């Protein structure tokens, strides 16, 4: 069992949050190919309270390896010599990891993989892009309430 409570809001239908106040905050929303470390750090430096990663597909983060990058002072998740996700201590207390998933089991495995390095987990249920919807992720989940229910339990 993960030490979280469930929070719902319009922009994030499903969030698992650990000791994070989510109301009345300036938030960098999740954006495809934009929510990487450099933009998240800039947003924090300019006053954002919370920053989201870009949507990262469950299978990709599950297949990655967690590496402590001493040179950069970061935690990197690497797959096939490519950085899937990177975070630094400056983000602690502010970072929401967004998972693209169509499966409660894979969502849980992905969340467990990164949970010690992030402050909240968001399951993307709003993205209309063809890649996500075609894979049963993003807004496609809204047509599958049983999967949403499984993700919540």
N, CA, C and O atoms as a DFTB+ gen file, in Angstrom:
612 C
 N C O
     1  1       0.845      -1.180       0.000
     2  2       0.000       0.000       0.000
     3  2       0.886       1.238       0.000
     4  3       1.835       1.332       0.779
     5  1       0.575       2.178      -0.871
     6  2       1.346       3.410      -0.970
     7  2       0.804       4.440       0.007
     8  3      -0.409       4.490       0.210
     9  1       1.639       5.259       0.617
    10  2       1.184       6.240       1.614
    11  2       0.621       7.498       0.968
    12  3       1.243       8.558       1.025
    13  1      -0.553       7.384       0.353
    14  2      -1.143       8.489      -0.389
    15  2      -2.624       8.613      -0.080
    16  3      -3.241       7.695       0.461
    17  1      -3.177       9.750      -0.426
    18  2      -4.619       9.853      -0.486
    19  2      -4.981      10.255      -1.903
    20  3      -4.152      10.804      -2.628
    21  1      -6.208       9.986      -2.299
    22  2      -6.646      10.263      -3.665
    23  2      -7.286      11.637      -3.721
    24  3      -8.080      12.000      -2.854
    25  1      -6.938      12.391      -4.740
    26  2      -7.464      13.745      -4.920
    27  2      -7.966      13.877      -6.344
    28  3      -7.278      13.472      -7.280
    29  1      -9.127      14.423      -6.520
    30  2      -9.681      14.633      -7.847
    31  2      -9.798      16.127      -8.119
    32  3     -10.120      16.904      -7.220
    33  1      -9.543      16.517      -9.337
    34  2      -9.803      17.893      -9.764
    35  2     -10.038      17.867     -11.267
    36  3      -9.832      16.834     -11.904
    37  1     -10.465      18.986     -11.845
    38  2     -10.776      19.016     -13.268
    39  2      -9.558      18.718     -14.137
    40  3      -9.658      17.954     -15.097
    41  1      -8.420      19.306     -13.817
    42  2      -7.255      19.135     -14.689
    43  2      -6.579      17.792     -14.479
    44  3      -5.869      17.320     -15.367
    45  1      -6.778      17.173     -13.346
    46  2      -6.111      15.909     -13.032
    47  2      -7.134      14.979     -12.418
    48  3      -7.294      14.971     -11.197
    49  1      -7.838      14.189     -13.227
    50  2      -8.902      13.364     -12.677
    51  2      -8.453      12.421     -11.578
    52  3      -9.252      12.071     -10.710
    53  1      -7.214      12.006     -11.591
    54  2      -6.764      11.046     -10.585
    55  2      -5.344      11.387     -10.162
    56  3      -4.422      11.384     -10.978
    57  1      -5.183      11.674      -8.903
    58  2      -3.864      11.999      -8.360
    59  2      -3.622      11.213      -7.091
    60  3      -4.515      11.094      -6.251
    61  1      -2.443      10.682      -6.946
    62  2      -2.018      10.100      -5.677
    63  2      -1.042      11.093      -5.081
    64  3      -0.023      11.396      -5.701
    65  1      -1.323      11.603      -3.908
    66  2      -0.536      12.698      -3.353
    67  2       0.024      12.332      -1.988
    68  3      -0.677      11.737      -1.170
    69  1       1.263      12.674      -1.739
    70  2       1.895      12.440      -0.454
    71  2       2.225      13.798       0.166
    72  3       3.070      14.528      -0.353
    73  1       1.569      14.135       1.262
    74  2       1.875      15.361       2.005
    75  2       2.020      16.583       1.108
    76  3       2.960      17.360       1.279
    77  1       1.126      16.765       0.172
    78  2       1.214      17.885      -0.748
    79  2      -0.114      18.636      -0.760
    80  3      -1.165      18.038      -0.993
    81  1      -0.072      19.915      -0.514
    82  2      -1.267      20.758      -0.614
    83  2      -1.436      21.132      -2.080
    84  3      -0.495      21.617      -2.708
    85  1      -2.610      20.915      -2.620
    86  2      -2.835      21.067      -4.057
    87  2      -3.734      22.256      -4.411
    88  3      -3.847      22.623      -5.580
    89  1      -4.367      22.851      -3.411
    90  2      -5.291      23.953      -3.675
    91  2      -4.561      25.287      -3.761
    92  3      -3.564      25.501      -3.071
    93  1      -5.065      26.189      -4.617
    94  2      -4.565      27.557      -4.751
    95  2      -3.072      27.608      -5.057
    96  3      -2.337      28.377      -4.438
    97  1      -2.627      26.806      -5.993
    98  2      -1.222      26.736      -6.352
    99  2      -1.000      27.185      -7.790
   100  3      -1.895      27.088      -8.630
   101  1       0.194      27.671      -8.058
   102  2       0.634      27.942      -9.426
   103  2       1.259      26.640      -9.905
   104  3       2.194      26.124      -9.292
   105  1       0.730      26.114     -11.015
   106  2       1.115      24.769     -11.450
   107  2       1.561      24.776     -12.905
   108  3       0.890      25.333     -13.774
   109  1       2.712      24.144     -13.156
   110  2       3.132      23.877     -14.526
   111  2       2.434      22.594     -14.949
   112  3       2.738      21.511     -14.448
   113  1       1.495      22.731     -15.878
   114  2       0.698      21.587     -16.319
   115  2       1.543      20.614     -17.128
   116  3       2.587      20.985     -17.664
   117  1       1.087      19.364     -17.215
   118  2       1.821      18.395     -18.037
   119  2       1.704      18.761     -19.513
   120  3       0.613      19.048     -20.004
   121  1       2.841      18.749     -20.219
   122  2       2.853      19.076     -21.643
   123  2       3.787      18.113     -22.375
   124  3       4.919      17.876     -21.953
   125  1       3.288      17.570     -23.471
   126  2       4.065      16.630     -24.270
   127  2       5.371      17.281     -24.723
   128  3       5.378      18.399     -25.237
   129  1       6.459      16.570     -24.525
   130  2       7.807      16.982     -24.924
   131  2       8.260      18.301     -24.305
   132  3       9.273      18.855     -24.733
   133  1       7.546      18.818     -23.319
   134  2       7.950      20.073     -22.672
   135  2       8.229      19.910     -21.194
   136  3       9.074      20.622     -20.651
   137  1       7.552      19.004     -20.532
   138  2       7.661      18.891     -19.082
   139  2       8.913      18.172     -18.616
   140  3       8.880      17.400     -17.658
   141  1      10.014      18.431     -19.300
   142  2      11.277      17.817     -18.915
   143  2      11.957      18.679     -17.853
   144  3      11.491      19.774     -17.537
   145  1      13.042      18.183     -17.319
   146  2      13.712      18.833     -16.197
   147  2      14.009      20.321     -16.417
   148  3      13.703      21.111     -15.524
   149  1      14.583      20.754     -17.544
   150  2      14.910      22.182     -17.668
   151  2      13.692      23.106     -17.503
   152  3      13.780      24.120     -16.809
   153  1      12.570      22.768     -18.127
   154  2      11.384      23.614     -17.999
   155  2      10.809      23.545     -16.589
   156  3      10.372      24.560     -16.047
   157  1      10.807      22.359     -15.995
   158  2      10.292      22.242     -14.624
   159  2      11.111      23.099     -13.661
   160  3      10.546      23.760     -12.790
   161  1      12.431      23.093     -13.810
   162  2      13.273      23.912     -12.936
   163  2      13.031      25.392     -13.167
   164  3      12.960      26.161     -12.207
   165  1      12.901      25.808     -14.422
   166  2      12.613      27.219     -14.711
   167  2      11.286      27.635     -14.084
   168  3      11.174      28.711     -13.496
   169  1      10.289      26.773     -14.217
   170  2       8.975      27.086     -13.642
   171  2       9.080      27.256     -12.133
   172  3       8.497      28.183     -11.571
   173  1       9.816      26.371     -11.475
   174  2       9.992      26.493     -10.024
   175  2      10.724      27.784      -9.666
   176  3      10.362      28.459      -8.703
   177  1      11.733      28.118     -10.426
   178  2      12.510      29.336     -10.159
   179  2      11.691      30.605     -10.385
   180  3      11.967      31.647      -9.790
   181  1      10.679      30.506     -11.252
   182  2       9.802      31.653     -11.490
   183  2       8.530      31.609     -10.654
   184  3       7.609      32.395     -10.881
   185  1       8.474      30.699      -9.693
   186  2       7.388      30.747      -8.729
   187  2       6.347      29.653      -8.771
   188  3       5.383      29.704      -8.008
   189  1       6.504      28.668      -9.630
   190  2       5.529      27.565      -9.638
   191  2       5.602      26.811      -8.318
   192  3       6.680      26.618      -7.756
   193  1       4.455      26.395      -7.837
   194  2       4.386      25.602      -6.611
   195  2       4.508      24.114      -6.905
   196  3       5.109      23.362      -6.137
   197  1       3.928      23.700      -8.030
   198  2       3.954      22.301      -8.447
   199  2       4.340      22.236      -9.919
   200  3       3.968      23.103     -10.709
   201  1       5.086      21.201     -10.274
   202  2       5.448      20.981     -11.670
   203  2       5.165      19.536     -12.039
   204  3       5.405      18.621     -11.252
   205  1       4.654      19.346     -13.238
   206  2       4.344      18.022     -13.760
   207  2       5.419      17.581     -14.738
   208  3       6.001      18.394     -15.457
   209  1       5.671      16.281     -14.752
   210  2       6.464      15.719     -15.831
   211  2       5.578      15.664     -17.065
   212  3       4.359      15.810     -16.978
   213  1       6.201      15.454     -18.206
   214  2       5.401      15.115     -19.372
   215  2       4.807      13.737     -19.128
   216  3       5.253      13.033     -18.222
   217  1       3.831      13.340     -19.899
   218  2       3.268      11.996     -19.761
   219  2       4.350      10.975     -20.107
   220  3       4.968      11.042     -21.169
   221  1       4.566      10.042     -19.202
   222  2       5.530       8.966     -19.449
   223  2       4.760       7.653     -19.403
   224  3       4.085       7.351     -18.419
   225  1       4.870       6.883     -20.470
   226  2       4.108       5.651     -20.604
   227  2       4.595       4.619     -19.577
   228  3       5.795       4.435     -19.371
   229  1       3.637       3.963     -18.953
   230  2       3.912       3.000     -17.882
   231  2       4.988       1.984     -18.247
   232  3       5.925       1.781     -17.475
   233  1       4.875       1.351     -19.394
   234  2       5.825       0.302     -19.789
   235  2       7.239       0.852     -19.943
   236  3       8.217       0.154     -19.677
   237  1       7.338       2.084     -20.364
   238  2       8.667       2.682     -20.571
   239  2       9.376       2.920     -19.232
   240  3      10.564       2.625     -19.094
   241  1       8.645       3.453     -18.252
   242  2       9.288       3.690     -16.954
   243  2       9.552       2.365     -16.238
   244  3      10.568       2.225     -15.558
   245  1       8.660       1.406     -16.383
   246  2       8.850       0.092     -15.763
   247  2      10.114      -0.573     -16.306
   248  3      10.860      -1.202     -15.555
   249  1      10.352      -0.433     -17.598
   250  2      11.510      -1.075     -18.238
   251  2      12.816      -0.311     -18.005
   252  3      13.885      -0.788     -18.387
   253  1      12.743       0.849     -17.392
   254  2      13.942       1.659     -17.184
   255  2      14.698       1.208     -15.934
   256  3      14.188       0.454     -15.106
   257  1      15.921       1.694     -15.833
   258  2      16.769       1.427     -14.680
   259  2      17.031       2.734     -13.955
   260  3      17.390       3.733     -14.579
   261  1      16.855       2.732     -12.648
   262  2      17.112       3.928     -11.834
   263  2      18.609       4.045     -11.590
   264  3      19.248       3.100     -11.127
   265  1      19.165       5.215     -11.907
   266  2      20.596       5.458     -11.774
   267  2      20.813       6.766     -11.026
   268  3      20.205       7.784     -11.355
   269  1      21.682       6.735     -10.017
   270  2      22.088       7.967      -9.343
   271  2      23.203       8.571     -10.198
   272  3      24.265       7.969     -10.359
   273  1      22.956       9.752     -10.739
   274  2      23.922      10.425     -11.604
   275  2      24.737      11.385     -10.742
   276  3      24.318      12.515     -10.489
   277  1      25.883      10.934     -10.301
   278  2      26.742      11.738      -9.414
   279  2      27.204      13.028     -10.088
   280  3      27.301      14.070      -9.440
   281  1      27.486      12.959     -11.376
   282  2      27.982      14.125     -12.107
   283  2      26.980      15.269     -12.113
   284  3      27.352      16.428     -11.923
   285  1      25.715      14.946     -12.329
   286  2      24.677      15.981     -12.412
   287  2      23.925      16.174     -11.094
   288  3      23.170      17.134     -10.942
   289  1      24.130      15.269     -10.153
   290  2      23.385      15.351      -8.902
   291  2      21.915      15.021      -9.113
   292  3      21.047      15.562      -8.428
   293  1      21.643      14.146     -10.049
   294  2      20.258      13.824     -10.397
   295  2      19.991      12.342     -10.207
   296  3      20.908      11.539     -10.034
   297  1      18.709      12.002     -10.243
   298  2      18.263      10.625     -10.324
   299  2      17.747      10.461     -11.745
   300  3      16.852      11.187     -12.179
   301  1      18.312       9.513     -12.458
   302  2      17.932       9.273     -13.853
   303  2      17.294       7.896     -13.982
   304  3      17.713       6.940     -13.330
   305  1      16.284       7.810     -14.827
   306  2      15.691       6.541     -15.210
   307  2      16.069       6.337     -16.669
   308  3      15.663       7.102     -17.544
   309  1      16.854       5.292     -16.918
   310  2      17.464       5.074     -18.225
   311  2      16.899       3.810     -18.870
   312  3      16.734       2.778     -18.221
   313  1      16.609       3.922     -20.160
   314  2      16.200       2.759     -20.957
   315  2      16.890       2.866     -22.307
   316  3      16.800       3.895     -22.977
   317  1      17.570       1.819     -22.699
   318  2      18.269       1.795     -23.987
   319  2      19.173       3.021     -24.172
   320  3      19.135       3.666     -25.220
   321  1      19.972       3.337     -23.171
   322  2      20.917       4.465     -23.203
   323  2      20.245       5.828     -23.386
   324  3      20.890       6.791     -23.799
   325  1      18.962       5.903     -23.080
   326  2      18.217       7.154     -23.202
   327  2      17.573       7.491     -21.848
   328  3      17.093       6.605     -21.141
   329  1      17.571       8.773     -21.505
   330  2      16.938       9.194     -20.257
   331  2      15.427       9.251     -20.463
   332  3      14.928      10.005     -21.299
   333  1      14.721       8.453     -19.699
   334  2      13.260       8.439     -19.737
   335  2      12.723       9.524     -18.811
   336  3      11.754      10.211     -19.135
   337  1      13.372       9.669     -17.646
   338  2      12.934      10.628     -16.634
   339  2      14.138      11.016     -15.797
   340  3      14.962      10.172     -15.443
   341  1      14.234      12.307     -15.482
   342  2      15.331      12.808     -14.641
   343  2      14.747      13.799     -13.641
   344  3      13.892      14.616     -13.982
   345  1      15.225      13.712     -12.398
   346  2      14.807      14.658     -11.373
   347  2      16.007      15.033     -10.512
   348  3      16.987      14.295     -10.425
   349  1      15.904      16.201      -9.880
   350  2      16.967      16.701      -9.001
   351  2      16.349      17.123      -7.669
   352  3      15.139      17.334      -7.582
   353  1      17.181      17.247      -6.630
   354  2      16.658      17.604      -5.299
   355  2      15.850      18.904      -5.263
   356  3      14.957      19.038      -4.426
   357  1      16.134      19.848      -6.132
   358  2      15.403      21.117      -6.157
   359  2      13.898      20.924      -6.393
   360  3      13.096      21.781      -6.022
   361  1      13.523      19.818      -7.000
   362  2      12.112      19.550      -7.297
   363  2      11.371      18.919      -6.114
   364  3      10.142      18.844      -6.126
   365  1      12.091      18.475      -5.117
   366  2      11.469      17.760      -3.997
   367  2      10.377      18.603      -3.346
   368  3      10.573      19.783      -3.056
   369  1       9.239      17.983      -3.126
   370  2       8.104      18.673      -2.546
   371  2       7.214      19.361      -3.575
   372  3       6.199      19.964      -3.226
   373  1       7.606      19.264      -4.864
   374  2       6.889      19.994      -5.915
   375  2       6.554      19.151      -7.146
   376  3       5.877      19.638      -8.051
   377  1       7.006      17.917      -7.199
   378  2       6.999      17.162      -8.455
   379  2       5.865      16.147      -8.552
   380  3       5.699      15.284      -7.690
   381  1       5.086      16.276      -9.636
   382  2       4.009      15.337      -9.952
   383  2       4.434      14.540     -11.189
   384  3       4.740      15.113     -12.234
   385  1       4.448      13.234     -11.054
   386  2       4.832      12.336     -12.143
   387  2       3.572      11.870     -12.849
   388  3       2.697      11.266     -12.228
   389  1       3.472      12.152     -14.165
   390  2       2.275      11.764     -14.901
   391  2       2.514      10.480     -15.688
   392  3       3.446      10.383     -16.486
   393  1       1.648       9.498     -15.443
   394  2       1.738       8.196     -16.097
   395  2       0.690       8.093     -17.198
   396  3      -0.478       8.424     -16.994
   397  1       1.122       7.630     -18.366
   398  2       0.204       7.244     -19.427
   399  2      -0.019       5.752     -19.292
   400  3       0.936       4.978     -19.358
   401  1      -1.254       5.335     -19.106
   402  2      -1.538       3.919     -18.874
   403  2      -2.928       3.552     -19.354
   404  3      -3.806       4.405     -19.488
   405  1      -3.110       2.274     -19.610
   406  2      -4.430       1.724     -19.909
   407  2      -4.705       0.536     -18.992
   408  3      -5.655      -0.218     -19.201
   409  1      -3.855       0.381     -17.968
   410  2      -3.922      -0.796     -17.109
   411  2      -3.611      -0.427     -15.670
   412  3      -2.602       0.221     -15.391
   413  1      -4.471      -0.835     -14.767
   414  2      -4.245      -0.570     -13.346
   415  2      -2.979      -1.267     -12.855
   416  3      -2.238      -0.705     -12.049
   417  1      -2.726      -2.469     -13.325
   418  2      -1.543      -3.210     -12.892
   419  2      -0.259      -2.504     -13.325
   420  3       0.680      -2.372     -12.540
   421  1      -0.227      -2.051     -14.582
   422  2       0.967      -1.364     -15.078
   423  2       1.119       0.008     -14.421
   424  3       2.238       0.445     -14.151
   425  1       0.006       0.684     -14.166
   426  2       0.066       1.986     -13.490
   427  2       0.664       1.824     -12.098
   428  3       1.501       2.625     -11.681
   429  1       0.239       0.796     -11.385
   430  2       0.769       0.547     -10.042
   431  2       2.258       0.220     -10.101
   432  3       3.032       0.723      -9.287
   433  1       2.662      -0.609     -11.044
   434  2       4.080      -0.960     -11.177
   435  2       4.911       0.284     -11.503
   436  3       5.999       0.462     -10.956
   437  1       4.405       1.139     -12.387
   438  2       5.122       2.371     -12.737
   439  2       5.211       3.296     -11.529
   440  3       6.264       3.881     -11.272
   441  1       4.124       3.431     -10.794
   442  2       4.121       4.295      -9.605
   443  2       5.112       3.786      -8.561
   444  3       5.860       4.569      -7.976
   445  1       5.116       2.497      -8.335
   446  2       6.048       1.924      -7.361
   447  2       7.500       2.150      -7.774
   448  3       8.379       2.305      -6.926
   449  1       7.739       2.169      -9.068
   450  2       9.100       2.346      -9.573
   451  2       9.663       3.726      -9.211
   452  3      10.836       3.840      -8.858
   453  1       8.832       4.773      -9.296
   454  2       9.328       6.146      -9.127
   455  2       8.950       6.793      -7.803
   456  3       9.370       7.916      -7.525
   457  1       8.176       6.112      -6.994
   458  2       7.544       6.739      -5.841
   459  2       8.514       7.405      -4.868
   460  3       8.155       8.397      -4.234
   461  1       9.703       6.899      -4.738
   462  2      10.646       7.506      -3.803
   463  2      11.287       8.779      -4.345
   464  3      11.970       9.493      -3.611
   465  1      11.069       9.062      -5.623
   466  2      11.704      10.216      -6.257
   467  2      10.728      11.311      -6.672
   468  3      11.142      12.333      -7.219
   469  1       9.444      11.109      -6.419
   470  2       8.429      12.102      -6.791
   471  2       7.504      12.348      -5.600
   472  3       7.563      11.637      -4.597
   473  1       6.660      13.356      -5.724
   474  2       5.770      13.725      -4.625
   475  2       4.316      13.372      -4.881
   476  3       3.512      13.326      -3.950
   477  1       3.976      13.126      -6.129
   478  2       2.609      12.746      -6.470
   479  2       2.626      11.983      -7.774
   480  3       3.532      12.137      -8.594
   481  1       1.613      11.161      -7.954
   482  2       1.433      10.395      -9.184
   483  2       0.100      10.824      -9.793
   484  3      -0.924      10.858      -9.111
   485  1       0.129      11.149     -11.079
   486  2      -1.082      11.521     -11.808
   487  2      -1.264      10.529     -12.941
   488  3      -0.325      10.269     -13.694
   489  1      -2.451       9.975     -13.071
   490  2      -2.757       9.118     -14.210
   491  2      -3.466       9.984     -15.242
   492  3      -4.527      10.549     -14.977
   493  1      -2.863      10.078     -16.416
   494  2      -3.401      10.925     -17.481
   495  2      -4.735      10.366     -17.972
   496  3      -4.811       9.251     -18.488
   497  1      -5.779      11.169     -17.796
   498  2      -7.103      10.791     -18.291
   499  2      -7.705      11.889     -19.148
   500  3      -8.920      11.941     -19.338
   501  1      -6.852      12.770     -19.668
   502  2      -7.388      13.885     -20.427
   503  2      -6.784      14.096     -21.799
   504  3      -7.366      14.809     -22.616
   505  1      -5.637      13.502     -22.079
   506  2      -4.937      13.769     -23.329
   507  2      -5.675      13.173     -24.527
   508  3      -5.979      11.981     -24.540
   509  1      -5.964      14.008     -25.541
   510  2      -6.675      13.505     -26.716
   511  2      -5.749      13.111     -27.875
   512  3      -6.242      12.756     -28.946
   513  1      -4.422      13.163     -27.692
   514  2      -3.539      12.904     -28.835
   515  2      -3.679      11.444     -29.296
   516  3      -3.870      10.541     -28.481
   517  1      -3.582      11.234     -30.600
   518  2      -3.827       9.910     -31.172
   519  2      -2.988       8.790     -30.558
   520  3      -3.497       7.685     -30.370
   521  1      -1.717       9.046     -30.242
   522  2      -0.879       8.003     -29.645
   523  2      -1.497       7.500     -28.349
   524  3      -1.612       6.293     -28.135
   525  1      -1.895       8.429     -27.483
   526  2      -2.461       8.038     -26.190
   527  2      -3.799       7.331     -26.352
   528  3      -4.010       6.249     -25.805
   529  1      -4.695       7.946     -27.100
   530  2      -6.038       7.394     -27.264
   531  2      -5.977       6.038     -27.963
   532  3      -6.704       5.115     -27.595
   533  1      -5.112       5.917     -28.969
   534  2      -4.966       4.661     -29.692
   535  2      -4.465       3.529     -28.810
   536  3      -4.750       2.360     -29.072
   537  1      -3.723       3.870     -27.768
   538  2      -3.224       2.863     -26.833
   539  2      -4.128       2.667     -25.637
   540  3      -3.771       1.961     -24.694
   541  1      -5.308       3.290     -25.667
   542  2      -6.250       3.156     -24.555
   543  2      -5.916       4.042     -23.369
   544  3      -6.473       3.874     -22.284
   545  1      -5.003       4.989     -23.575
   546  2      -4.570       5.886     -22.489
   547  2      -5.231       7.252     -22.651
   548  3      -6.058       7.450     -23.540
   549  1      -4.857       8.187     -21.784
   550  2      -5.360       9.564     -21.880
   551  2      -6.864       9.602     -21.793
   552  3      -7.468       8.932     -20.955
   553  1      -7.470      10.395     -22.671
   554  2      -8.924      10.560     -22.621
   555  2      -9.681       9.272     -22.949
   556  3     -10.866       9.167     -22.631
   557  1      -9.023       8.288     -23.578
   558  2      -9.674       7.002     -23.852
   559  2     -10.089       6.310     -22.557
   560  3     -11.048       5.539     -22.549
   561  1      -9.376       6.578     -21.464
   562  2      -9.744       5.956     -20.181
   563  2     -11.138       6.380     -19.722
   564  3     -11.807       5.634     -19.008
   565  1     -11.573       7.552     -20.120
   566  2     -12.889       8.030     -19.691
   567  2     -14.015       7.144     -20.218
   568  3     -15.121       7.154     -19.677
   569  1     -13.737       6.383     -21.268
   570  2     -14.723       5.439     -21.805
   571  2     -14.645       4.078     -21.119
   572  3     -15.390       3.160     -21.462
   573  1     -13.745       3.954     -20.156
   574  2     -13.552       2.673     -19.466
   575  2     -13.564       2.880     -17.951
   576  3     -12.523       2.787     -17.300
   577  1     -14.741       3.162     -17.395
   578  2     -14.821       3.431     -15.959
   579  2     -14.334       2.264     -15.098
   580  3     -13.881       2.479     -13.974
   581  1     -14.419       1.040     -15.607
   582  2     -13.938      -0.100     -14.825
   583  2     -12.419      -0.037     -14.637
   584  3     -11.907      -0.403     -13.579
   585  1     -11.705       0.424     -15.657
   586  2     -10.248       0.575     -15.536
   587  2      -9.915       1.694     -14.560
   588  3      -8.992       1.569     -13.754
   589  1     -10.663       2.779     -14.635
   590  2     -10.454       3.888     -13.689
   591  2     -10.685       3.408     -12.259
   592  3      -9.920       3.727     -11.349
   593  1     -11.743       2.645     -12.084
   594  2     -12.063       2.108     -10.755
   595  2     -10.924       1.209     -10.258
   596  3     -10.550       1.271      -9.087
   597  1     -10.380       0.384     -11.142
   598  2      -9.267      -0.493     -10.765
   599  2      -8.032       0.334     -10.379
   600  3      -7.311      -0.024      -9.447
   601  1      -7.796       1.426     -11.089
   602  2      -6.648       2.283     -10.770
   603  2      -6.810       2.901      -9.389
   604  3      -5.820       3.131      -8.693
   605  1      -8.030       3.168      -8.990
   606  2      -8.272       3.814      -7.702
   607  2      -8.206       2.851      -6.525
   608  3      -8.083       3.283      -5.379
   609  1      -8.286       1.549      -6.795
   610  2      -8.333       0.595      -5.685
   611  2      -7.078      -0.219      -5.539
   612  3      -6.987      -1.059      -4.643
